[in-house]
mmCIF file with all atom_site columns, C-alpha atoms in Angstrom:
data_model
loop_
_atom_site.group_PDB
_atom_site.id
_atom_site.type_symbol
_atom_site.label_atom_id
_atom_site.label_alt_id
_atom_site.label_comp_id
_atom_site.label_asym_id
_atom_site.label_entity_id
_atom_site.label_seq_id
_atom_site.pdbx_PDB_ins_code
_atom_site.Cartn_x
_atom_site.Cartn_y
_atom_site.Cartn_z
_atom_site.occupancy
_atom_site.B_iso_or_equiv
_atom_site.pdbx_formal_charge
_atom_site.auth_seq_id
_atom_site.auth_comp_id
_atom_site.auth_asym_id
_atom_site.auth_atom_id
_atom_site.pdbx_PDB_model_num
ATOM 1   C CA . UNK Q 1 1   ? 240.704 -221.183 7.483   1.00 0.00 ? 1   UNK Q CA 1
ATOM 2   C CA . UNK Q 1 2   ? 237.602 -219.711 9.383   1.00 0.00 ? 2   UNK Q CA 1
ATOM 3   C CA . UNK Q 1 3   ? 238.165 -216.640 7.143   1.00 0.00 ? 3   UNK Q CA 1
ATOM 4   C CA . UNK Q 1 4   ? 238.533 -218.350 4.153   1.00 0.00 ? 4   UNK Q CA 1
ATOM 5   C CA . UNK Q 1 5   ? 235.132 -220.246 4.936   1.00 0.00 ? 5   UNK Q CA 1
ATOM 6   C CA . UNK Q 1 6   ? 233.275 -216.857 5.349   1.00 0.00 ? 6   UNK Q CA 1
ATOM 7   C CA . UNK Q 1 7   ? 234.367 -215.560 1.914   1.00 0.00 ? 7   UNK Q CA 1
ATOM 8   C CA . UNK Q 1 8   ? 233.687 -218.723 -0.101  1.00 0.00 ? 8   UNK Q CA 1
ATOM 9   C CA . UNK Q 1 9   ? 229.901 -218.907 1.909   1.00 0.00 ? 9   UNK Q CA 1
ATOM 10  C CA . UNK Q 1 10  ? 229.030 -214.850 1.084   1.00 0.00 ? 10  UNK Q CA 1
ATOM 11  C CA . UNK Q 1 11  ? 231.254 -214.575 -1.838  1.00 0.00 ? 11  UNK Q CA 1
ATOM 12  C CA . UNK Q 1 12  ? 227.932 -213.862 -3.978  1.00 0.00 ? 12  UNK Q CA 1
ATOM 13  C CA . UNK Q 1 13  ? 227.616 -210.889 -1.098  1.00 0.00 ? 13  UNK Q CA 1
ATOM 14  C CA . UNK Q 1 14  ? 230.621 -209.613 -1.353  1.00 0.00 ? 14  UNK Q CA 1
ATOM 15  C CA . UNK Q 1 15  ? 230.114 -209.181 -4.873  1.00 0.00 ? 15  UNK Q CA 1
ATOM 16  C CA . UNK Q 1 16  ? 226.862 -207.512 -4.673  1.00 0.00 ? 16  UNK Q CA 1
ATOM 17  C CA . UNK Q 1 17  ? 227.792 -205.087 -1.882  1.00 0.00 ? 17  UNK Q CA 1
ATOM 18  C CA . UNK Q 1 18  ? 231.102 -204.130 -4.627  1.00 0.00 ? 18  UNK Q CA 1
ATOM 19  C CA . UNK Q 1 19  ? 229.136 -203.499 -7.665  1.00 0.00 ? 19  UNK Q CA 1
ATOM 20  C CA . UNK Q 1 20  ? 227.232 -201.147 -4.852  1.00 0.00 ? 20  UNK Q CA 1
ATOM 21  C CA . UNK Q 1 21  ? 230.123 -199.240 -3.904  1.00 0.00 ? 21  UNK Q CA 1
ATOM 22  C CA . UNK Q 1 22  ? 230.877 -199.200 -7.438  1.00 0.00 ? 22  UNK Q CA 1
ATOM 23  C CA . UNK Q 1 23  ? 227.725 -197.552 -8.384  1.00 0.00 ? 23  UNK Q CA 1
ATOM 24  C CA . UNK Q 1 24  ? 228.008 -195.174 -5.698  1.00 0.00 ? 24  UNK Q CA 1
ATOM 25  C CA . UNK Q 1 25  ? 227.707 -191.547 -6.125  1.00 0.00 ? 25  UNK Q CA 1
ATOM 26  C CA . UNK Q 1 26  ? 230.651 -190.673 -4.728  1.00 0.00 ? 26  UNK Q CA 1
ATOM 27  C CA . UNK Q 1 27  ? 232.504 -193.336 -6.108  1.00 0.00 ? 27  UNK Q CA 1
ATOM 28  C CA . UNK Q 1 28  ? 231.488 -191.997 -9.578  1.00 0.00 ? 28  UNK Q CA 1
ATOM 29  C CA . UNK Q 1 29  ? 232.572 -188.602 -8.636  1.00 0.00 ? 29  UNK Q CA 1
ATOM 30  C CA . UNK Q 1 30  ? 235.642 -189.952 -7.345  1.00 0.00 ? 30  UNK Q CA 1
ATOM 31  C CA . UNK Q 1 31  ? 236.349 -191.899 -10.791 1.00 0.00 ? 31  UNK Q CA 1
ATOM 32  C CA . UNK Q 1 32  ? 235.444 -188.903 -12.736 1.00 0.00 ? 32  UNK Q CA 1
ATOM 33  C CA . UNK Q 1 33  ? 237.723 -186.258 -10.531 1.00 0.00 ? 33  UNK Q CA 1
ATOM 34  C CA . UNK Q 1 34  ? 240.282 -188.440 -11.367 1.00 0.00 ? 34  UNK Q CA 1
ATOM 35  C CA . UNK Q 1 35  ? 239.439 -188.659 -15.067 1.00 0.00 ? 35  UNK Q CA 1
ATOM 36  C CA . UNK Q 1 36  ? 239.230 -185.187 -15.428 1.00 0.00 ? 36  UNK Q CA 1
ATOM 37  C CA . UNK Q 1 37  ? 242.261 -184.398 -13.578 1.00 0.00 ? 37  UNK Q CA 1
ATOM 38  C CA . UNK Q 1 38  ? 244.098 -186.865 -16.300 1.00 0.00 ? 38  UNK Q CA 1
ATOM 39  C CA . UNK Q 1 39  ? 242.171 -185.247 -19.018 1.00 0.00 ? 39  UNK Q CA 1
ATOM 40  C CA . UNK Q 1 40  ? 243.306 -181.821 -17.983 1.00 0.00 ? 40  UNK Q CA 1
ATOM 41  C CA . UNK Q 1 41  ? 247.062 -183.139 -17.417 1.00 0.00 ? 41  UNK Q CA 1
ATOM 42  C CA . UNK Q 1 42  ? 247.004 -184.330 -20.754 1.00 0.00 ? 42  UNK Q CA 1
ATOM 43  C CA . UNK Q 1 43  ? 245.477 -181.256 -22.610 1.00 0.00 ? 43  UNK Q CA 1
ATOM 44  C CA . UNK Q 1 44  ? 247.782 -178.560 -21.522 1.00 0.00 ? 44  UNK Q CA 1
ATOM 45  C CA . UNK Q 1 45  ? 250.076 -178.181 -24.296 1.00 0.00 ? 45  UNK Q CA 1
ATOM 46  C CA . UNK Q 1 46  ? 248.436 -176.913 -27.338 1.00 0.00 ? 46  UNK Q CA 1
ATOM 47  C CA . UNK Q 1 47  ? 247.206 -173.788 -24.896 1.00 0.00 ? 47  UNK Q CA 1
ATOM 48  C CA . UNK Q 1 48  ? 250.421 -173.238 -23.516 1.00 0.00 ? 48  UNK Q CA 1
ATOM 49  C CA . UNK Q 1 49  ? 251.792 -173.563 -26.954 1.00 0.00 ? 49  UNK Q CA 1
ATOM 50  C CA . UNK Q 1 50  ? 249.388 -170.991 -28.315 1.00 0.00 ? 50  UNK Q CA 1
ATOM 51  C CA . UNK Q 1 51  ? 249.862 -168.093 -25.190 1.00 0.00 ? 51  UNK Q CA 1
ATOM 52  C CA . UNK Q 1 52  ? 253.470 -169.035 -25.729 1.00 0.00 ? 52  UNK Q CA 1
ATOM 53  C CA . UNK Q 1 53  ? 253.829 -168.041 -29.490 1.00 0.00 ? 53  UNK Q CA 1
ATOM 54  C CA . UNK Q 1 54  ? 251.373 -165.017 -29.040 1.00 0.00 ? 54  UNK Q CA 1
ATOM 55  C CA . UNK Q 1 55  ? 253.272 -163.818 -26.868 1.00 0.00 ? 55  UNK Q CA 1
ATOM 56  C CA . UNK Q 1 56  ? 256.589 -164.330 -28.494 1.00 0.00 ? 56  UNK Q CA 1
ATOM 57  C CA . UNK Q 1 57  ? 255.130 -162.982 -31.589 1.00 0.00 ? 57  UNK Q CA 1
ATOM 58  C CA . UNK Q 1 58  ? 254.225 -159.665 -30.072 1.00 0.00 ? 58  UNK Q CA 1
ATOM 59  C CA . UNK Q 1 59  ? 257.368 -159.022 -28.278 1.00 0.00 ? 59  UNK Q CA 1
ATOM 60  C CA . UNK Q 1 60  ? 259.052 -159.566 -31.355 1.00 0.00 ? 60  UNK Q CA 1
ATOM 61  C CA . UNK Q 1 61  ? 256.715 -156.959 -32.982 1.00 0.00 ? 61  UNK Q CA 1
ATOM 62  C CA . UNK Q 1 62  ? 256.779 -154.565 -29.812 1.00 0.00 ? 62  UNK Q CA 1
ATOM 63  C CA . UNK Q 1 63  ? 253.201 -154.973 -29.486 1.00 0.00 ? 63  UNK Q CA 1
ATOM 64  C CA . UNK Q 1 64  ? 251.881 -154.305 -25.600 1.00 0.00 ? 64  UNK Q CA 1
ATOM 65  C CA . UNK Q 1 65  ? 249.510 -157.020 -23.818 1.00 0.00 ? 65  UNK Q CA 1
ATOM 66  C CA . UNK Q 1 66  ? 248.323 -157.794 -20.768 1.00 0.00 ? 66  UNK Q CA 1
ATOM 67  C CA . UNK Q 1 67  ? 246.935 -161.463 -19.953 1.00 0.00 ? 67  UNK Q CA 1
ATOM 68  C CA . UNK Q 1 68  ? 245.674 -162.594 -16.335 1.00 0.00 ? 68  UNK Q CA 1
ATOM 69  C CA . UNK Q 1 69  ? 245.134 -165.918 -15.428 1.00 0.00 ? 69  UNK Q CA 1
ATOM 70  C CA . UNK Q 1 70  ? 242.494 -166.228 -12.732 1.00 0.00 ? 70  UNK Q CA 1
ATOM 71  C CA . UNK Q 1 71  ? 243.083 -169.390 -10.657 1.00 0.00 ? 71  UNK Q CA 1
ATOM 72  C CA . UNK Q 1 72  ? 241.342 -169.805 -6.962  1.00 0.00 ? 72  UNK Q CA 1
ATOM 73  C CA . UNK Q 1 73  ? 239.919 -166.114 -6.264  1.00 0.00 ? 73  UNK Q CA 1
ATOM 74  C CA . UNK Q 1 74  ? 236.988 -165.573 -8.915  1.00 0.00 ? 74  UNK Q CA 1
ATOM 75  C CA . UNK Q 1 75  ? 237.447 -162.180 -10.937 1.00 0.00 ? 75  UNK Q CA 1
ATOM 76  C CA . UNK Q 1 76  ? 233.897 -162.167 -12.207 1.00 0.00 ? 76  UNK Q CA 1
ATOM 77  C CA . UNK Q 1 77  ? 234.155 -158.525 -11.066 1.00 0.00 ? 77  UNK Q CA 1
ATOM 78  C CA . UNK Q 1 78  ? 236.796 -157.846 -13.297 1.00 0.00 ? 78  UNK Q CA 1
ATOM 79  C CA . UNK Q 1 79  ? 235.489 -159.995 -16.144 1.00 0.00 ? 79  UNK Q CA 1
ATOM 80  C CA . UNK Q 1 80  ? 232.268 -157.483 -15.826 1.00 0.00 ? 80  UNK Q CA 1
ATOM 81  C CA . UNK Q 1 81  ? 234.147 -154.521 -16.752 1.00 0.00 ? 81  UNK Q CA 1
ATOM 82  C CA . UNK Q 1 82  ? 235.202 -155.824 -19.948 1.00 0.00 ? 82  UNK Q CA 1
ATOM 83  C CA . UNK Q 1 83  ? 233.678 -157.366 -22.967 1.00 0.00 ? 83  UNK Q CA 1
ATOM 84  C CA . UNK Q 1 84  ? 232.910 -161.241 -22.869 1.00 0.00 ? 84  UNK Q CA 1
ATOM 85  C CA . UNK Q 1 85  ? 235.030 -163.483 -25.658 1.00 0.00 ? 85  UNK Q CA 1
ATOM 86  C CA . UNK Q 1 86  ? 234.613 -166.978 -24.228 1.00 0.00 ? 86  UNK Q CA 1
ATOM 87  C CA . UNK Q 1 87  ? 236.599 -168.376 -26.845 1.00 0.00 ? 87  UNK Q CA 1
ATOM 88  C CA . UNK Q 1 88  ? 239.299 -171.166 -27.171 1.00 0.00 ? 88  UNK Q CA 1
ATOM 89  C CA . UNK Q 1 89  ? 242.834 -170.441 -26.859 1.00 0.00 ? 89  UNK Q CA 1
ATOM 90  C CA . UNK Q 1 90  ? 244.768 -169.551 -29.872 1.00 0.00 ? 90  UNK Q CA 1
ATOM 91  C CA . UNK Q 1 91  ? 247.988 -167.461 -30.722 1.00 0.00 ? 91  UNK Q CA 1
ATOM 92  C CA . UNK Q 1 92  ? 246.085 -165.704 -33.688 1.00 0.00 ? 92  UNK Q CA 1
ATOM 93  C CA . UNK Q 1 93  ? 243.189 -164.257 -31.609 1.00 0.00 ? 93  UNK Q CA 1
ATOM 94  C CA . UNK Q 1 94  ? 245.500 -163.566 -29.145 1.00 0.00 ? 94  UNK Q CA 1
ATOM 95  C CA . UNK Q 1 95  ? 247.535 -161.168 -31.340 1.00 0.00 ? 95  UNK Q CA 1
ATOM 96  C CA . UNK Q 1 96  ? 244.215 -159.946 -33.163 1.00 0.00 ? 96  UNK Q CA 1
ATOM 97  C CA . UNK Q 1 97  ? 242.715 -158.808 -30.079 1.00 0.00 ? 97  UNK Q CA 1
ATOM 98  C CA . UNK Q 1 98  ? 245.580 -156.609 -28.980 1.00 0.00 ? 98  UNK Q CA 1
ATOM 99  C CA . UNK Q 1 99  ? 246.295 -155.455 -32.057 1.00 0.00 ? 99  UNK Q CA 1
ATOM 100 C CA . UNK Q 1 100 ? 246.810 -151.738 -31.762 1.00 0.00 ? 100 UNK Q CA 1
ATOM 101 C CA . UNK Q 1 101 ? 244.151 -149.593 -32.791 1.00 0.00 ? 101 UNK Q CA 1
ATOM 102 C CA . UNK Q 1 102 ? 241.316 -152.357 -32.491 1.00 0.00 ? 102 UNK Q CA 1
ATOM 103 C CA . UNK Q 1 103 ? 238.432 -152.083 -29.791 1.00 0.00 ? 103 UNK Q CA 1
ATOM 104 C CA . UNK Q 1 104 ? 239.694 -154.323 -27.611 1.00 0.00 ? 104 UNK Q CA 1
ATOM 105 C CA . UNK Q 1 105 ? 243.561 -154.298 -27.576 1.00 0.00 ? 105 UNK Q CA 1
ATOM 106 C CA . UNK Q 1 106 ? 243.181 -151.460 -24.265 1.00 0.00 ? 106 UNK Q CA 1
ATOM 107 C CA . UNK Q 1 107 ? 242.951 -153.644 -21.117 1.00 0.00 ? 107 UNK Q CA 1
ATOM 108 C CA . UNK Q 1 108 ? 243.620 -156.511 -20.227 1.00 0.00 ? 108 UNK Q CA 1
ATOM 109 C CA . UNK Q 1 109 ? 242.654 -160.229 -21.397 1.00 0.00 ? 109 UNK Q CA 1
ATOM 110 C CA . UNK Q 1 110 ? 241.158 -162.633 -18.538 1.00 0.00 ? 110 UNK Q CA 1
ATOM 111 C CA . UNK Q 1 111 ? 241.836 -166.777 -18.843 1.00 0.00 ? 111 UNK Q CA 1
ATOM 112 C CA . UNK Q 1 112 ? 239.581 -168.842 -17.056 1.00 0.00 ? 112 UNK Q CA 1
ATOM 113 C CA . UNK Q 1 113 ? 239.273 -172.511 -17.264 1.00 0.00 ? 113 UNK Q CA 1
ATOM 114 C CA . UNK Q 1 114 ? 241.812 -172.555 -20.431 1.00 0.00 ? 114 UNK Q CA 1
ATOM 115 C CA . UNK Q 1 115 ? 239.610 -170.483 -22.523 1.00 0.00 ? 115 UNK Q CA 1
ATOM 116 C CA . UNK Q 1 116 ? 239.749 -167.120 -22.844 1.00 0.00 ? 116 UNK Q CA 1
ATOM 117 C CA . UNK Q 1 117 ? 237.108 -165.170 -21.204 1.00 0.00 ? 117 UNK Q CA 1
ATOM 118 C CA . UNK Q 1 118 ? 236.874 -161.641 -21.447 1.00 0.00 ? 118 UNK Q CA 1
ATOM 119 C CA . UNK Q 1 119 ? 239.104 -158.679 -23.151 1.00 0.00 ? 119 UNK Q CA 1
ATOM 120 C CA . UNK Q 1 120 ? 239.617 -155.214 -22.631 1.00 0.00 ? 120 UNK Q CA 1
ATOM 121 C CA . UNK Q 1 121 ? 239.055 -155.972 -18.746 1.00 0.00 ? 121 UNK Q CA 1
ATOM 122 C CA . UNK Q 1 122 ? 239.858 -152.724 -16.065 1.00 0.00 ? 122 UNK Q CA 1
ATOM 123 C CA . UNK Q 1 123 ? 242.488 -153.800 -13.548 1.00 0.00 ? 123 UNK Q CA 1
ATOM 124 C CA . UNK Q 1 124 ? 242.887 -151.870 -9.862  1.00 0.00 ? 124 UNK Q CA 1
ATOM 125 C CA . UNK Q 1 125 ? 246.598 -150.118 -10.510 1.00 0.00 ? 125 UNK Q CA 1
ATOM 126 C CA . UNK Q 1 126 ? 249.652 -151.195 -7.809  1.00 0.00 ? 126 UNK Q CA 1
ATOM 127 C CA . UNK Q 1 127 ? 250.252 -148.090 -5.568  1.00 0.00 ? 127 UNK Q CA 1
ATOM 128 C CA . UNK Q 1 128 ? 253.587 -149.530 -4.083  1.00 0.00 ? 128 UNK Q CA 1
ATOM 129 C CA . UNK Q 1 129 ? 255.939 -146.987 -4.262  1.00 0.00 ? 129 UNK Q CA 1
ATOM 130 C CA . UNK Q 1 130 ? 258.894 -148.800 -5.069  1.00 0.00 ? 130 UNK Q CA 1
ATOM 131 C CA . UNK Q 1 131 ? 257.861 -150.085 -8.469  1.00 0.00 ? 131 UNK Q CA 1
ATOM 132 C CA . UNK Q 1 132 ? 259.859 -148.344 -11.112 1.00 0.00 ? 132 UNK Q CA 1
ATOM 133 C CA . UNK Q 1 133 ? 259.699 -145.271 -13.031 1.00 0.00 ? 133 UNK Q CA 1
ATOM 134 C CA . UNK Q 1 134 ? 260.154 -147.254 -16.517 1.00 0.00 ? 134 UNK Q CA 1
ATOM 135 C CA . UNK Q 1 135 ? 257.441 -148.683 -16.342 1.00 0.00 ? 135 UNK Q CA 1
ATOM 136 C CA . UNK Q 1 136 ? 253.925 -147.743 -17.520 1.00 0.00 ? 136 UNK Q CA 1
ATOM 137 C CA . UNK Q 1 137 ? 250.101 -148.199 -16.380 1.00 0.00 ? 137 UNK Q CA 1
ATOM 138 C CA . UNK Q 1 138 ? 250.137 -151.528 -17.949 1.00 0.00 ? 138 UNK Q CA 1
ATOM 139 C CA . UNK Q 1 139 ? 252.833 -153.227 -15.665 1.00 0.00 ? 139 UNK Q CA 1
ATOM 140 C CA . UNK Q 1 140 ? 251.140 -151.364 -12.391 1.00 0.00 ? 140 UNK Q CA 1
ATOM 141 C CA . UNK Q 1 141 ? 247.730 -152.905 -13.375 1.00 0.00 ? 141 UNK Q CA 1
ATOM 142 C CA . UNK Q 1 142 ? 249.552 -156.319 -13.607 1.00 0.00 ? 142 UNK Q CA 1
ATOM 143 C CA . UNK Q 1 143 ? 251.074 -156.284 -10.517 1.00 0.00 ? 143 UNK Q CA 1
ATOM 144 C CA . UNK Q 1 144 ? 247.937 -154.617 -9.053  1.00 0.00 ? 144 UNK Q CA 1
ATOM 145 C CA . UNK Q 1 145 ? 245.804 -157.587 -9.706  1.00 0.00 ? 145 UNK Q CA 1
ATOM 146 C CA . UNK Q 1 146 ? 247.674 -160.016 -8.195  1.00 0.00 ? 146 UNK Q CA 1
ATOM 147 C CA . UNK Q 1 147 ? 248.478 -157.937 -5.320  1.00 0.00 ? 147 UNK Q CA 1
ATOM 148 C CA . UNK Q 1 148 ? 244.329 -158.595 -4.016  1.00 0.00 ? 148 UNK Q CA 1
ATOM 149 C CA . UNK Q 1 149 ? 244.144 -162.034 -5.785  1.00 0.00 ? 149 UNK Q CA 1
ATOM 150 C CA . UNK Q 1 150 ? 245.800 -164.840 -6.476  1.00 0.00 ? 150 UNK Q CA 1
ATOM 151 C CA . UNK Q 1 151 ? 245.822 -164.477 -10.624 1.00 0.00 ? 151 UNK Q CA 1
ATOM 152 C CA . UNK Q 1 152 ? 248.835 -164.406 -12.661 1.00 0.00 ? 152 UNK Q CA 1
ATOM 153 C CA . UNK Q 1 153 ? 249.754 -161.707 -15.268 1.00 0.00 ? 153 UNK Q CA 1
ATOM 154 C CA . UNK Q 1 154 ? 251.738 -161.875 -18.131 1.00 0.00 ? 154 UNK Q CA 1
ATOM 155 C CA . UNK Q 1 155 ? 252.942 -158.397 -19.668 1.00 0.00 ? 155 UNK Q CA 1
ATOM 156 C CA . UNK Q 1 156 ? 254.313 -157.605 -22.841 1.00 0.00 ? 156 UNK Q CA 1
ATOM 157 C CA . UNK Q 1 157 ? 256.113 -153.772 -22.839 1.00 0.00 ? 157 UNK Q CA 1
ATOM 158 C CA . UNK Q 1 158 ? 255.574 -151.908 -25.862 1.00 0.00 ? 158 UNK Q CA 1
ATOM 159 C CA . UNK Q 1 159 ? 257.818 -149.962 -25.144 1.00 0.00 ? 159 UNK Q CA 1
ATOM 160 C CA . UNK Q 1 160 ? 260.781 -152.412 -24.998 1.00 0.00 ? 160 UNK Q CA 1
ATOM 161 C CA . UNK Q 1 161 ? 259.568 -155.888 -26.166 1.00 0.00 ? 161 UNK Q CA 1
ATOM 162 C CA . UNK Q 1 162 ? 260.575 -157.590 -22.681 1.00 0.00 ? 162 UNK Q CA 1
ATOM 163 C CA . UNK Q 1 163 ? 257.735 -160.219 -21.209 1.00 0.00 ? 163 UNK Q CA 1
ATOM 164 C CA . UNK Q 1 164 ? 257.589 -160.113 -17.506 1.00 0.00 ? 164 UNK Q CA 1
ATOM 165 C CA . UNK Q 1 165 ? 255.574 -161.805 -14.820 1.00 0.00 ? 165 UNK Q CA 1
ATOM 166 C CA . UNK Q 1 166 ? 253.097 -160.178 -12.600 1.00 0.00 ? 166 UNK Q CA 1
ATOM 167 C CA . UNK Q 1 167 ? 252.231 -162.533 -9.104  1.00 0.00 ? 167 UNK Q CA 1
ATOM 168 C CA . UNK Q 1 168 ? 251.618 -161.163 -5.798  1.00 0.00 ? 168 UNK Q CA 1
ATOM 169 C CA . UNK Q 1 169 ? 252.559 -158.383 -5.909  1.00 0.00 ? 169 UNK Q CA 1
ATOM 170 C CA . UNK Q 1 170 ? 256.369 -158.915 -7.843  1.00 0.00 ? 170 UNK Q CA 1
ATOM 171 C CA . UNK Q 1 171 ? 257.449 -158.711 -11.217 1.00 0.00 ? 171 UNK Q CA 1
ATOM 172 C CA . UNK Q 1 172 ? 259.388 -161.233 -12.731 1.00 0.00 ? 172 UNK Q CA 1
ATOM 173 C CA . UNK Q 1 173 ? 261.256 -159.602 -16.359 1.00 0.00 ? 173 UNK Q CA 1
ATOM 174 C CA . UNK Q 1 174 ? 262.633 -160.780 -19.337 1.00 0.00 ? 174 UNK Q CA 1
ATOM 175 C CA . UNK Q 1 175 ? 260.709 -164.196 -19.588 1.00 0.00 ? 175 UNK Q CA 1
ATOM 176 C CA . UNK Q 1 176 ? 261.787 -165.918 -22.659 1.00 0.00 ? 176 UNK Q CA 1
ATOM 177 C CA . UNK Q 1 177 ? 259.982 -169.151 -24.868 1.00 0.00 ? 177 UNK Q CA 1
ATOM 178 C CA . UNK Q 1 178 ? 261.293 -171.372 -22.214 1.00 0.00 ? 178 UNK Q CA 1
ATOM 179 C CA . UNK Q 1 179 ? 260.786 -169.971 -19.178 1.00 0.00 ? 179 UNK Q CA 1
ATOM 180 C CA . UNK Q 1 180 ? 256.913 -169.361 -20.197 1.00 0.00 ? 180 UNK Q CA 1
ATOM 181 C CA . UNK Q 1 181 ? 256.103 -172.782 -21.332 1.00 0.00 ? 181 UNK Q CA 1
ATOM 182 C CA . UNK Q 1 182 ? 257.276 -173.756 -17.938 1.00 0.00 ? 182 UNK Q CA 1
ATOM 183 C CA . UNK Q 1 183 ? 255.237 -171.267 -15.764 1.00 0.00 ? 183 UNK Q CA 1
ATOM 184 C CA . UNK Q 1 184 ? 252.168 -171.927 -18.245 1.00 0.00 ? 184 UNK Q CA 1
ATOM 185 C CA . UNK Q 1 185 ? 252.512 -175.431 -17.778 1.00 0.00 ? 185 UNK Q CA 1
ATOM 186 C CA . UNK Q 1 186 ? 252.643 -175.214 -14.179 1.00 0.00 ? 186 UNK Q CA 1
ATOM 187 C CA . UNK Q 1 187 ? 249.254 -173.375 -14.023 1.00 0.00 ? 187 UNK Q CA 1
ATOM 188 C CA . UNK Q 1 188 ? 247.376 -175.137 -16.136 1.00 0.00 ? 188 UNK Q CA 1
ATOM 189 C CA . UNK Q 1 189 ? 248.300 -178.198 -14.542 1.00 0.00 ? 189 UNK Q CA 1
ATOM 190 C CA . UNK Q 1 190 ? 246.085 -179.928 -11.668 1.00 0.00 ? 190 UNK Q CA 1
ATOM 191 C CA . UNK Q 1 191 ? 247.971 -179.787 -8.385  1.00 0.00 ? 191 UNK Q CA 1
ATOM 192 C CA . UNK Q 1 192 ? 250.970 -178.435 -8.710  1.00 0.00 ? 192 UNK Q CA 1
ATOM 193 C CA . UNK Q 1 193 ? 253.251 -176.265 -6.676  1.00 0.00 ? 193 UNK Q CA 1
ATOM 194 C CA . UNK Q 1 194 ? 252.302 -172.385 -7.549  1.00 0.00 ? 194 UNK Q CA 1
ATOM 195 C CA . UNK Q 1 195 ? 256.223 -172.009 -7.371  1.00 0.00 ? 195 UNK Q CA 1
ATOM 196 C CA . UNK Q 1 196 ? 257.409 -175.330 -8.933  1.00 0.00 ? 196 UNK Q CA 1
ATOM 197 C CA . UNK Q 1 197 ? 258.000 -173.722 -12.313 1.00 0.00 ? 197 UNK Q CA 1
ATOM 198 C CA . UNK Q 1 198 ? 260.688 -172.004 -10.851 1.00 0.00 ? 198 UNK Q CA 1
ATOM 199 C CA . UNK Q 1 199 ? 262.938 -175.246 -9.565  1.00 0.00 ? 199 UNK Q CA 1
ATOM 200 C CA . UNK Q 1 200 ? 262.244 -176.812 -12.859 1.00 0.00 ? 200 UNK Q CA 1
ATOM 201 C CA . UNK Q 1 201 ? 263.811 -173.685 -14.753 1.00 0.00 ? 201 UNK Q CA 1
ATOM 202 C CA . UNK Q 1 202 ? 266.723 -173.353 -12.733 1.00 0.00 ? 202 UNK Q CA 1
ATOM 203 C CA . UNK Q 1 203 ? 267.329 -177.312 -12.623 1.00 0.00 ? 203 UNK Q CA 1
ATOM 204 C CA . UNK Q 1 204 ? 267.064 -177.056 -16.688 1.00 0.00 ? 204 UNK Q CA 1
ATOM 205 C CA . UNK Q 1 205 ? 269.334 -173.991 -16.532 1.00 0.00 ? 205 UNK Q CA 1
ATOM 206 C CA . UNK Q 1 206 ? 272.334 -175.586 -14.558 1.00 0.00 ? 206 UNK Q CA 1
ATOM 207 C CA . UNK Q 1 207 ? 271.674 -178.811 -16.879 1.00 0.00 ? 207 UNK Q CA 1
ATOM 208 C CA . UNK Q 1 208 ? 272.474 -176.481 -19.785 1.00 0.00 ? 208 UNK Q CA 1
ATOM 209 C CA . UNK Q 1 209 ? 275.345 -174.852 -17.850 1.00 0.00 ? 209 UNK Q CA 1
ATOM 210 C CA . UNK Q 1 210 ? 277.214 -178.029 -17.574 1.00 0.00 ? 210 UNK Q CA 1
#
């Protein structure tokens, strides 16, 4: 009862010191973390649907690409050795700008922030000795990147067609439509496991299985 009292006497109080809290800087930042974090949730699938048919589309026309995701370690470095795009995501720039034979289709393409940030970028090559023969400077450069960083690479062969998976430091081949919307999805999505694509395509696989 003696509680009861003291809210119904400073009930006009409590109010006040609420709208307060409510007003707060950090409880603005809080509220808008969390709106952005929905936000973000909520736009990942036209990108992932764009990188996805890009790079379909070129492994279907045997067209090499290299595209690194940067997520914690900054690769402003490697963004300054290229040429700055800073343009949305979309499967037809994709394709244009590694179109053989056009000034930027040499080097590799950097994502940052679900836009696409720079092209033609120079990656450190992989050195490990036990990466194969077959394949070529693009796939070392992949695997190089992520082998001081924490960035993802996606590789297209020319050679072959086959989409692998560059992240640190191993390769990951023949990626299919599937398999890259759920990797994609899992990066561009807010707190999420950097491995959690990996149960979700196996779950989906023995699903299909039985």
């Amino acid at each position: 009862m003696g509680v009861l009292v003291v809210v119904i006497l400073f009930q006009p109080e409590f109010r006040r010191g609420l709208e307060q809290i409510g007003r707060s800087k950090f409880m603005r930042r809080m509220i808008g973390l969390s709106a952005r974090r929905e936000e973000k949730a909520e736009n990942v699938e036209q990108p992932v649907a764009e990188i996805v048919k890009a790079m379909c589309d070129m492994a279907r026309k045997r067209i090499g690409a290299l595209i690194i995701f940067e997520r914690h370690t900054g690769l402003g470095d490697v963004i300054e050795s290229g040429t700055r795009v800073d343009a949305d995501i979309s499967a037809p720039l994709i394709e244009n700008i590694f179109e053989p034979n056009t000034p930027l289709h040499d080097g590799a393409m950097i994502i940052r922030d679900r836009r696409i940030n720079a092209a033609a970028c120079i990656l450190p090559l992989s050195e490990d000795p036990s990466i194969g023969r077959d394949l070529g400077t693009r796939h070392r450069a992949a695997i190089g990147i992520t082998e001081t960083t924490d960035a993802v690479s996606l590789i297209v062969s020319e050679e072959t067609g086959i989409i692998s998976m560059a992240r640190e430091g191993r390769l990951t081949r023949h990626l299919d439509a599937r398999s890259l919307t759920i990797l994609l999805t899992e990066l561009f999505t807010p707190d999420r496991s950097p491995y959690a694509w990996l149960g979700t395509l196996r779950r989906e696989e023995r699903e299909d299985a039985e």
